[in-house]
Tab-separated table of C-alpha atoms and ligand atoms in Angstrom:
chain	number	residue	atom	x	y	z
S	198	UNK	CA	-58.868	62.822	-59.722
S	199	UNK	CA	-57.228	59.474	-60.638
S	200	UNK	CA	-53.588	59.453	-60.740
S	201	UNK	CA	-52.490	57.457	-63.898
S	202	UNK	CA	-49.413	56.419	-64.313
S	203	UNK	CA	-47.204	53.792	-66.935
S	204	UNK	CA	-45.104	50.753	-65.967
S	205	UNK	CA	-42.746	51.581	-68.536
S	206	UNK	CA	-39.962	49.941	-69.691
S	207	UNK	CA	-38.854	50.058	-73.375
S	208	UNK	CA	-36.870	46.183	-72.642
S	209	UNK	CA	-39.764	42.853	-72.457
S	210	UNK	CA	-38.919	40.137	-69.737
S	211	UNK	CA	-38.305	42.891	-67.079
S	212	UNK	CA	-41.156	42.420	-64.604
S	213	UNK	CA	-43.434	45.648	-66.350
S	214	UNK	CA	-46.686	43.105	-65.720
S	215	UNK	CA	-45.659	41.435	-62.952
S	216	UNK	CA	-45.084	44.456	-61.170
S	217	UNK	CA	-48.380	46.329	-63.008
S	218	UNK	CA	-50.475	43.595	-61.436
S	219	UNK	CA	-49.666	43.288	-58.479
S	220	UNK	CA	-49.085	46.618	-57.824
S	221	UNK	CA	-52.081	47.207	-58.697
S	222	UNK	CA	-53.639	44.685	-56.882
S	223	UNK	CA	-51.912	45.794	-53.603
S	224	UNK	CA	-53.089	49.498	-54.219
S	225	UNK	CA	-57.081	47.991	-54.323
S	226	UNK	CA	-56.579	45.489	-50.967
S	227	UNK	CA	-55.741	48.951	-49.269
S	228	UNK	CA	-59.528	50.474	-50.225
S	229	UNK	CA	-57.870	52.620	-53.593
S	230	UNK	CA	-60.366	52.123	-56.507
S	231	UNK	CA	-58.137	50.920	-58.976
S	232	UNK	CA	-58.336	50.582	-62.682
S	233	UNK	CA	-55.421	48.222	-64.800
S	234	UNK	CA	-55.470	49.188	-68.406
S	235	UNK	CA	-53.670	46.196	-70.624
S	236	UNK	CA	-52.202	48.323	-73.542
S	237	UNK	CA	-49.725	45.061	-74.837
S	238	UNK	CA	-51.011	43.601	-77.687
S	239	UNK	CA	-49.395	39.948	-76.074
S	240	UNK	CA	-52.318	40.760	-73.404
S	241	UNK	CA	-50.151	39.229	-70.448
S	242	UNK	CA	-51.644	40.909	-67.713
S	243	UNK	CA	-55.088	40.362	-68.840
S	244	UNK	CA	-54.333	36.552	-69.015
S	245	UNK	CA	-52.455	36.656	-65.911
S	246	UNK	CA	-56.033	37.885	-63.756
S	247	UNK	CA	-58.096	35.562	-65.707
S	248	UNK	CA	-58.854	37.364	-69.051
S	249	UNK	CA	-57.314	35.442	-71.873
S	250	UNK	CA	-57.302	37.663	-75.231
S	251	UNK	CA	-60.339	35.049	-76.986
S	252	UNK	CA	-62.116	35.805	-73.982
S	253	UNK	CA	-62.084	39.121	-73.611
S	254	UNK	CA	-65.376	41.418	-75.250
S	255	UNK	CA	-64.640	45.189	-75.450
S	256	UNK	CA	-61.050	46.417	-74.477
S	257	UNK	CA	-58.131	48.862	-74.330
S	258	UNK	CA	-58.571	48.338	-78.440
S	259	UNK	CA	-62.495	49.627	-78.967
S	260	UNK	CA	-61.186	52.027	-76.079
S	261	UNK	CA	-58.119	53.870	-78.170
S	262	UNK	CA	-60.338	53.270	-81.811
S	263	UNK	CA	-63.190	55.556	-80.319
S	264	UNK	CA	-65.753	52.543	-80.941
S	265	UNK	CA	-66.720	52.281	-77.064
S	266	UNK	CA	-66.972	54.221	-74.229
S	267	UNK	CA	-64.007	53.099	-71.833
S	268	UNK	CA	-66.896	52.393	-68.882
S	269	UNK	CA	-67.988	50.005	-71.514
S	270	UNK	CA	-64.466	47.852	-71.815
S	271	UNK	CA	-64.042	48.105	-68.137
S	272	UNK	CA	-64.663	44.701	-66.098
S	273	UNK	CA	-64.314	43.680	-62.319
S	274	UNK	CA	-61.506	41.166	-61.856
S	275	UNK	CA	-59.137	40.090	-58.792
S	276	UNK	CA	-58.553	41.311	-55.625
S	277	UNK	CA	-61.090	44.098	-55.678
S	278	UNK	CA	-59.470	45.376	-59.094
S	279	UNK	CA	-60.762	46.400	-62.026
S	280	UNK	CA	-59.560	45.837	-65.508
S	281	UNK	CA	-60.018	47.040	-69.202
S	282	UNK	CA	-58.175	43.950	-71.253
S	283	UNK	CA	-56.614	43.555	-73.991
S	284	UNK	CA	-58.229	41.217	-76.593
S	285	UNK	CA	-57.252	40.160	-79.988
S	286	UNK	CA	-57.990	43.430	-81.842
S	287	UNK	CA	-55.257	45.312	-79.781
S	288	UNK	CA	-52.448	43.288	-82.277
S	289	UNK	CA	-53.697	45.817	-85.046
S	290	UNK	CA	-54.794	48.825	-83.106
S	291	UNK	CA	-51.261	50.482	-83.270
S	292	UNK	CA	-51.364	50.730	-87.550
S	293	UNK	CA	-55.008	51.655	-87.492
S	294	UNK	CA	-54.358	54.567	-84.830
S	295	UNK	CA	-51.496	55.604	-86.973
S	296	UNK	CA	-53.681	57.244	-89.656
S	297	UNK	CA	-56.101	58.979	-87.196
S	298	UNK	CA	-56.515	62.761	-85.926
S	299	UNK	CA	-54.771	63.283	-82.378
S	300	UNK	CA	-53.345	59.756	-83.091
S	301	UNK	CA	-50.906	60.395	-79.625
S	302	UNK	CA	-53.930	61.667	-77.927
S	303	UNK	CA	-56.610	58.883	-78.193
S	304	UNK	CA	-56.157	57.570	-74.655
S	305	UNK	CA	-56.387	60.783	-72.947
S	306	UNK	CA	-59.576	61.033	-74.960
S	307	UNK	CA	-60.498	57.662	-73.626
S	308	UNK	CA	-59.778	58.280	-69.727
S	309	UNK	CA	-61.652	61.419	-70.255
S	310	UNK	CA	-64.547	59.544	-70.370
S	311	UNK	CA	-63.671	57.185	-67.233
S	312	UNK	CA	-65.793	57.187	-63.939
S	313	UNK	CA	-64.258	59.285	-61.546
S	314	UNK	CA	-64.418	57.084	-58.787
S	315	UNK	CA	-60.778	55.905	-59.679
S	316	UNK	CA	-58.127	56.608	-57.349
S	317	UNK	CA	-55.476	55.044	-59.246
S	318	UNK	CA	-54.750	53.535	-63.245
S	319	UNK	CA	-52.313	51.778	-63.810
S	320	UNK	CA	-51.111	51.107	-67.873
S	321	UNK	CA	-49.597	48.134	-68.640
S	322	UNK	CA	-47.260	48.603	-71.440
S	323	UNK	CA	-45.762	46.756	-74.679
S	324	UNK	CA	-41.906	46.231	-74.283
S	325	UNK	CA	-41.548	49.255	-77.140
S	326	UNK	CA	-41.216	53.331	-77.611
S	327	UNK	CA	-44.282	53.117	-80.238
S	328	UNK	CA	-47.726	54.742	-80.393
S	329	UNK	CA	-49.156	52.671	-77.932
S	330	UNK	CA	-46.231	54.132	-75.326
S	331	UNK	CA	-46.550	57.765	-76.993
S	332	UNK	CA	-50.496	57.282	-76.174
S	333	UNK	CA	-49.439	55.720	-72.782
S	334	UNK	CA	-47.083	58.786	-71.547
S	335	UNK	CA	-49.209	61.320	-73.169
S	336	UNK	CA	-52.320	60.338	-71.215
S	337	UNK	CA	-50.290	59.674	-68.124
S	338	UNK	CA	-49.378	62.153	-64.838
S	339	UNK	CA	-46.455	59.648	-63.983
S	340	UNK	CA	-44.026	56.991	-65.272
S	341	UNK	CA	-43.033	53.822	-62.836
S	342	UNK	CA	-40.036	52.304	-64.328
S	343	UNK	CA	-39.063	48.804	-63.334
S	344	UNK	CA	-35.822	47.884	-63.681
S	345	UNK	CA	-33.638	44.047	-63.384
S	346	UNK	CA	-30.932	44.185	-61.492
S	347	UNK	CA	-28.607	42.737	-64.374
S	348	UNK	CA	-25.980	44.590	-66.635
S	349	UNK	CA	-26.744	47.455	-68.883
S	350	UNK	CA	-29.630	47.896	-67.038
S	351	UNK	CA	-29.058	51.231	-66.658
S	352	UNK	CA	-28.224	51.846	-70.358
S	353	UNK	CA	-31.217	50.782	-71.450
S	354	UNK	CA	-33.412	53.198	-69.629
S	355	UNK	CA	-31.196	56.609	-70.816
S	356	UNK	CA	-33.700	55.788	-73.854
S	357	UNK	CA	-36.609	55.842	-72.103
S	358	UNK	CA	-36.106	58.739	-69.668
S	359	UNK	CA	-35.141	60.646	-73.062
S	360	UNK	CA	-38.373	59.759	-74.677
S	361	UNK	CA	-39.921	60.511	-70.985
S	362	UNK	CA	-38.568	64.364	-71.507
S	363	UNK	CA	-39.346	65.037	-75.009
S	364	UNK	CA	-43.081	63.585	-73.837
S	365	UNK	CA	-43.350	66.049	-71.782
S	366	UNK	CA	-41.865	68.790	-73.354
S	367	UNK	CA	-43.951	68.698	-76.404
S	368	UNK	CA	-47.550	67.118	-75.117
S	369	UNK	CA	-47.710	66.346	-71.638
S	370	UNK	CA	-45.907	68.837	-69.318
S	371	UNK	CA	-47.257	67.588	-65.890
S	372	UNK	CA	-45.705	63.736	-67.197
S	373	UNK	CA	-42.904	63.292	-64.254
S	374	UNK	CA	-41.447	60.035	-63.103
S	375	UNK	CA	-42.916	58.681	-59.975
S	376	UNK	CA	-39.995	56.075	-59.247
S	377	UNK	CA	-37.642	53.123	-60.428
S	378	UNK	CA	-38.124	49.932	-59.562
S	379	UNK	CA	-35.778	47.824	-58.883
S	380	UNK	CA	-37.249	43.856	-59.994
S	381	UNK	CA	-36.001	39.985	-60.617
S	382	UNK	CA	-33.487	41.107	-57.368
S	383	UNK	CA	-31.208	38.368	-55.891
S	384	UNK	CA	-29.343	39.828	-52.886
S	385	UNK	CA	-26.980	36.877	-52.841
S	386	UNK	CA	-25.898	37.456	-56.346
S	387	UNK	CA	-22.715	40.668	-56.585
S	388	UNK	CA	-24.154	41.319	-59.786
S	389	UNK	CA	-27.524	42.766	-58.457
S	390	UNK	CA	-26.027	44.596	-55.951
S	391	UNK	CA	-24.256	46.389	-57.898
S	392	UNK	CA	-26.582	47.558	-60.408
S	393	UNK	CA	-28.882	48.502	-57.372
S	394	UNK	CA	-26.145	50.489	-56.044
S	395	UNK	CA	-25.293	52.048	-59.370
S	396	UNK	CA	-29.114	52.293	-59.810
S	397	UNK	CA	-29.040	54.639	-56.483
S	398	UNK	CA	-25.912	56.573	-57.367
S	399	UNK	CA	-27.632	57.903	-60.696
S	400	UNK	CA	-31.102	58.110	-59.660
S	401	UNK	CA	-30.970	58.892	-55.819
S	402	UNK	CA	-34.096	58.856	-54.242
S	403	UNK	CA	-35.898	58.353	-57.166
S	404	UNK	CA	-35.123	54.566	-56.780
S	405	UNK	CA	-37.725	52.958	-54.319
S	406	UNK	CA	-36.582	52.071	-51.124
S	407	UNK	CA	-38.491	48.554	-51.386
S	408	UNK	CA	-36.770	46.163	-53.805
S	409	UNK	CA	-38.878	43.474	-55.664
S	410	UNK	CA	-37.203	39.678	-54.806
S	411	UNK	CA	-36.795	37.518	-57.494
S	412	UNK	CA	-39.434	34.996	-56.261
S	413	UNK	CA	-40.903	31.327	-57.733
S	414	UNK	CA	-44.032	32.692	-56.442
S	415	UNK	CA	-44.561	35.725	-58.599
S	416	UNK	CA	-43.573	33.147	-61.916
S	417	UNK	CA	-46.155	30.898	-60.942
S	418	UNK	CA	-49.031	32.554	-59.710
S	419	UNK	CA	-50.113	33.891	-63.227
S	420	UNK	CA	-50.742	30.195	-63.989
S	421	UNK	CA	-53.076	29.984	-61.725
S	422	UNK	CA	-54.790	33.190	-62.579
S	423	UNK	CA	-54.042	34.617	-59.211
S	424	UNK	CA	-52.239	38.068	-58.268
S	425	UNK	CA	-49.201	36.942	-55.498
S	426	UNK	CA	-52.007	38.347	-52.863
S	427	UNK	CA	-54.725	35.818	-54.073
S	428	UNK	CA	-52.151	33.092	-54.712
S	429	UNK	CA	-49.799	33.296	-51.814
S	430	UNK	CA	-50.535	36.613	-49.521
S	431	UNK	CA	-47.686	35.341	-46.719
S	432	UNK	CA	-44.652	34.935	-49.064
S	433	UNK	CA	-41.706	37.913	-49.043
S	434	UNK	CA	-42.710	39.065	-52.952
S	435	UNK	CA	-46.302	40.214	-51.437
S	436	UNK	CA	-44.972	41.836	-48.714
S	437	UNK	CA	-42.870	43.441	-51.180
S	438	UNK	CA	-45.321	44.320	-53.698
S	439	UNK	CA	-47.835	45.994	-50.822
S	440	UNK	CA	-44.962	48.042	-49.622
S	441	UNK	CA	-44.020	49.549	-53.090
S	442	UNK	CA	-47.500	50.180	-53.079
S	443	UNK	CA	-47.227	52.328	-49.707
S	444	UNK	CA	-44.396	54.268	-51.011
S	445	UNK	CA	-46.327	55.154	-54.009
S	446	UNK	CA	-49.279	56.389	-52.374
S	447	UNK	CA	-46.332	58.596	-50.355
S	448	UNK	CA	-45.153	60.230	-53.754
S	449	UNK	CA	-48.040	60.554	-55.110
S	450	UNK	CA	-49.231	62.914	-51.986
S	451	UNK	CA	-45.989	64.728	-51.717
S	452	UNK	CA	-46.089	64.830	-55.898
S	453	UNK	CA	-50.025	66.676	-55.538
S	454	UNK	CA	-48.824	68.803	-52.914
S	455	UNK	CA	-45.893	70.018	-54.490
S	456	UNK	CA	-47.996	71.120	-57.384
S	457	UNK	CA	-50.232	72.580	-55.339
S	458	UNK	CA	-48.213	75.142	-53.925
S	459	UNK	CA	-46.676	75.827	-57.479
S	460	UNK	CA	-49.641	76.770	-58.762
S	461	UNK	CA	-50.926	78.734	-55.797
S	462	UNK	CA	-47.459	80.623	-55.483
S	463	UNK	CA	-47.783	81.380	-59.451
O	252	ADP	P1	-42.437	42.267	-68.854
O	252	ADP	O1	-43.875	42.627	-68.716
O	252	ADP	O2	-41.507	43.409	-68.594
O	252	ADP	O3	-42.134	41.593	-70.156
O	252	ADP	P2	-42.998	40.176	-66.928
O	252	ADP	O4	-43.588	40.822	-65.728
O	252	ADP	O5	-43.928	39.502	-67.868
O	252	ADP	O6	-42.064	41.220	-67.703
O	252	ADP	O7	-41.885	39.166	-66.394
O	252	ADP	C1	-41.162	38.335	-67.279
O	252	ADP	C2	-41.093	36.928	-66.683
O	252	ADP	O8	-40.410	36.957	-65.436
O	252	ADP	C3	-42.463	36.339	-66.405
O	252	ADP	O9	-42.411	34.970	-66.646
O	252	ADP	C4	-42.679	36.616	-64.917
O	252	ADP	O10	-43.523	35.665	-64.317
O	252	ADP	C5	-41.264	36.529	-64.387
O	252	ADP	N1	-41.044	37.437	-63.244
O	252	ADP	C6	-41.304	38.762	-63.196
O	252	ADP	N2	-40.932	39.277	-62.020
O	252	ADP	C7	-40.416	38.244	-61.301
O	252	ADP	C8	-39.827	38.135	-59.999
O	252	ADP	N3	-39.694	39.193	-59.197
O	252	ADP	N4	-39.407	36.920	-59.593
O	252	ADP	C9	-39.516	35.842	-60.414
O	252	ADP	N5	-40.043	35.883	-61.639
O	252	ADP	C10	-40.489	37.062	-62.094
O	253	MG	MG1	-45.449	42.617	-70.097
């Protein structure tokens, strides 16, 4: 069964593609069949691997509207990765959902339908709490947060991990959050380290050991329509990227065991 889970972050400009590509990316170099899903209607990620929104045919919106089987919208891209893009008609998907039956549920509806070859999907998500998200956390079994290191960093995600619990109390009980993030991190600069170190203090463990640099590289490789691995697999940021991968794959075990036992114990 694929583990799905949302880069989720209700604040734009915080690294939620960055880190959903190459994340993803790094999770396919180590031999898990991985799926990207572009749910923002600004289609970044799909642009960033090559998949500008006038080129794209079928996508996430034909996906959510019921008009195509997901396998249809579904095409190979980078670094062994596949992707389901946004195009054009993902600007208006969010009002047309709005008037239809299970309006929170059409994604789950859509992955229903995916091949199950899938180890991992990852959603890429609009910088808002709207029915895209809803869709997004509904259909989801965890929640990546990134986070910058700057101030009221912190504030801004009591928002999210509030719209997190209500998901989950009221549609999606197995929804849990699989880590934060931290991104755009400059070791040299106080501020960062202190947010990080707040970051920990609040969240614990829950905050991944492997901290995302602020890097050139990462800014420009999208430009050349490469993930960091394709466009410069030496540099810190990969290194970075592959090991946040690693200690995903980790939670995710210990997550699927945990469950595991709950359900055999009860
Ligand atoms: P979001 O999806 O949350 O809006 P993006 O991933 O698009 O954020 O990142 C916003 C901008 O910052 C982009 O121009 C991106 O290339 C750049 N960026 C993201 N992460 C890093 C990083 N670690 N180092 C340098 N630039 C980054
Ligand atoms: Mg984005």
């Amino acid at each position: 069964m694929a583990r799905i889970i949302s880069i989720s972050n209700q604040k734009g400009g915080v690294g939620k593609t960055t880190t959903a590509i190459n994340l993803a990316a790094a999770l396919a170099r180590s031999g898990h069949a991985t799926l990207l899903v572009d749910l923002d209607p600004q289609g970044n990620a799909s642009s960033c691997l090559g998949m500008p929104k006038e080129k794209a045919g079928n996508g996430t919106a034909e996906a959510l509207l019921g008009f195509e089987p997901i396998a249809h919208c579904i095409v190979p891209s980078l670094d062994g990765l596949d992707l389901c893009p946004a195009n054009a008609a993902l600007v208006g998907t969010e009002v047309e959902m709005a008037n239809m039956n299970n309006r929170e549920r059409r994604l789950n509806v859509a992955l229903d339908g995916l091949p199950s070859k899938y180890a991992y999907v990852i959603l890429d998500l609009p910088p808002s709490l709207g029915l895209i998200t809803l869709n997004a956390l509904v259909a989801s079994d965890g929640v990546v947060i990134p986070l910058q290191s700057e101030y009221y960093a912190l504030e801004g995600i009591t928002d999210l991990v509030h719209t997190i619990n209500a998901v989950r109390r009221s549609h999606n009980p197995r929804l849990v959050r699989d880590g934060i993030v931290m991104t755009l991190h400059d070791a040299r600069v106080r501020l960062c380290r202190e947010v990080e170190a707040q970051a920990r203090e609040v969240f614990g463990a829950e905050v991944f050991h492997t901290v995302i640099p602020r890097a050139v590289r990462l800014a420009e490789a999208p430009s050349f329509q490469k993930t960091i691995f394709g466009f410069d697999p030496g540099c810190r940021a990969a290194a970075a990227y592959q090991a946040l991968a690693g200690e995903l794959v980790t939670r995710v075990a210990h997550a699927r065991n945990r469950a595991d036992s709950a359900r055999s114990a009860g």
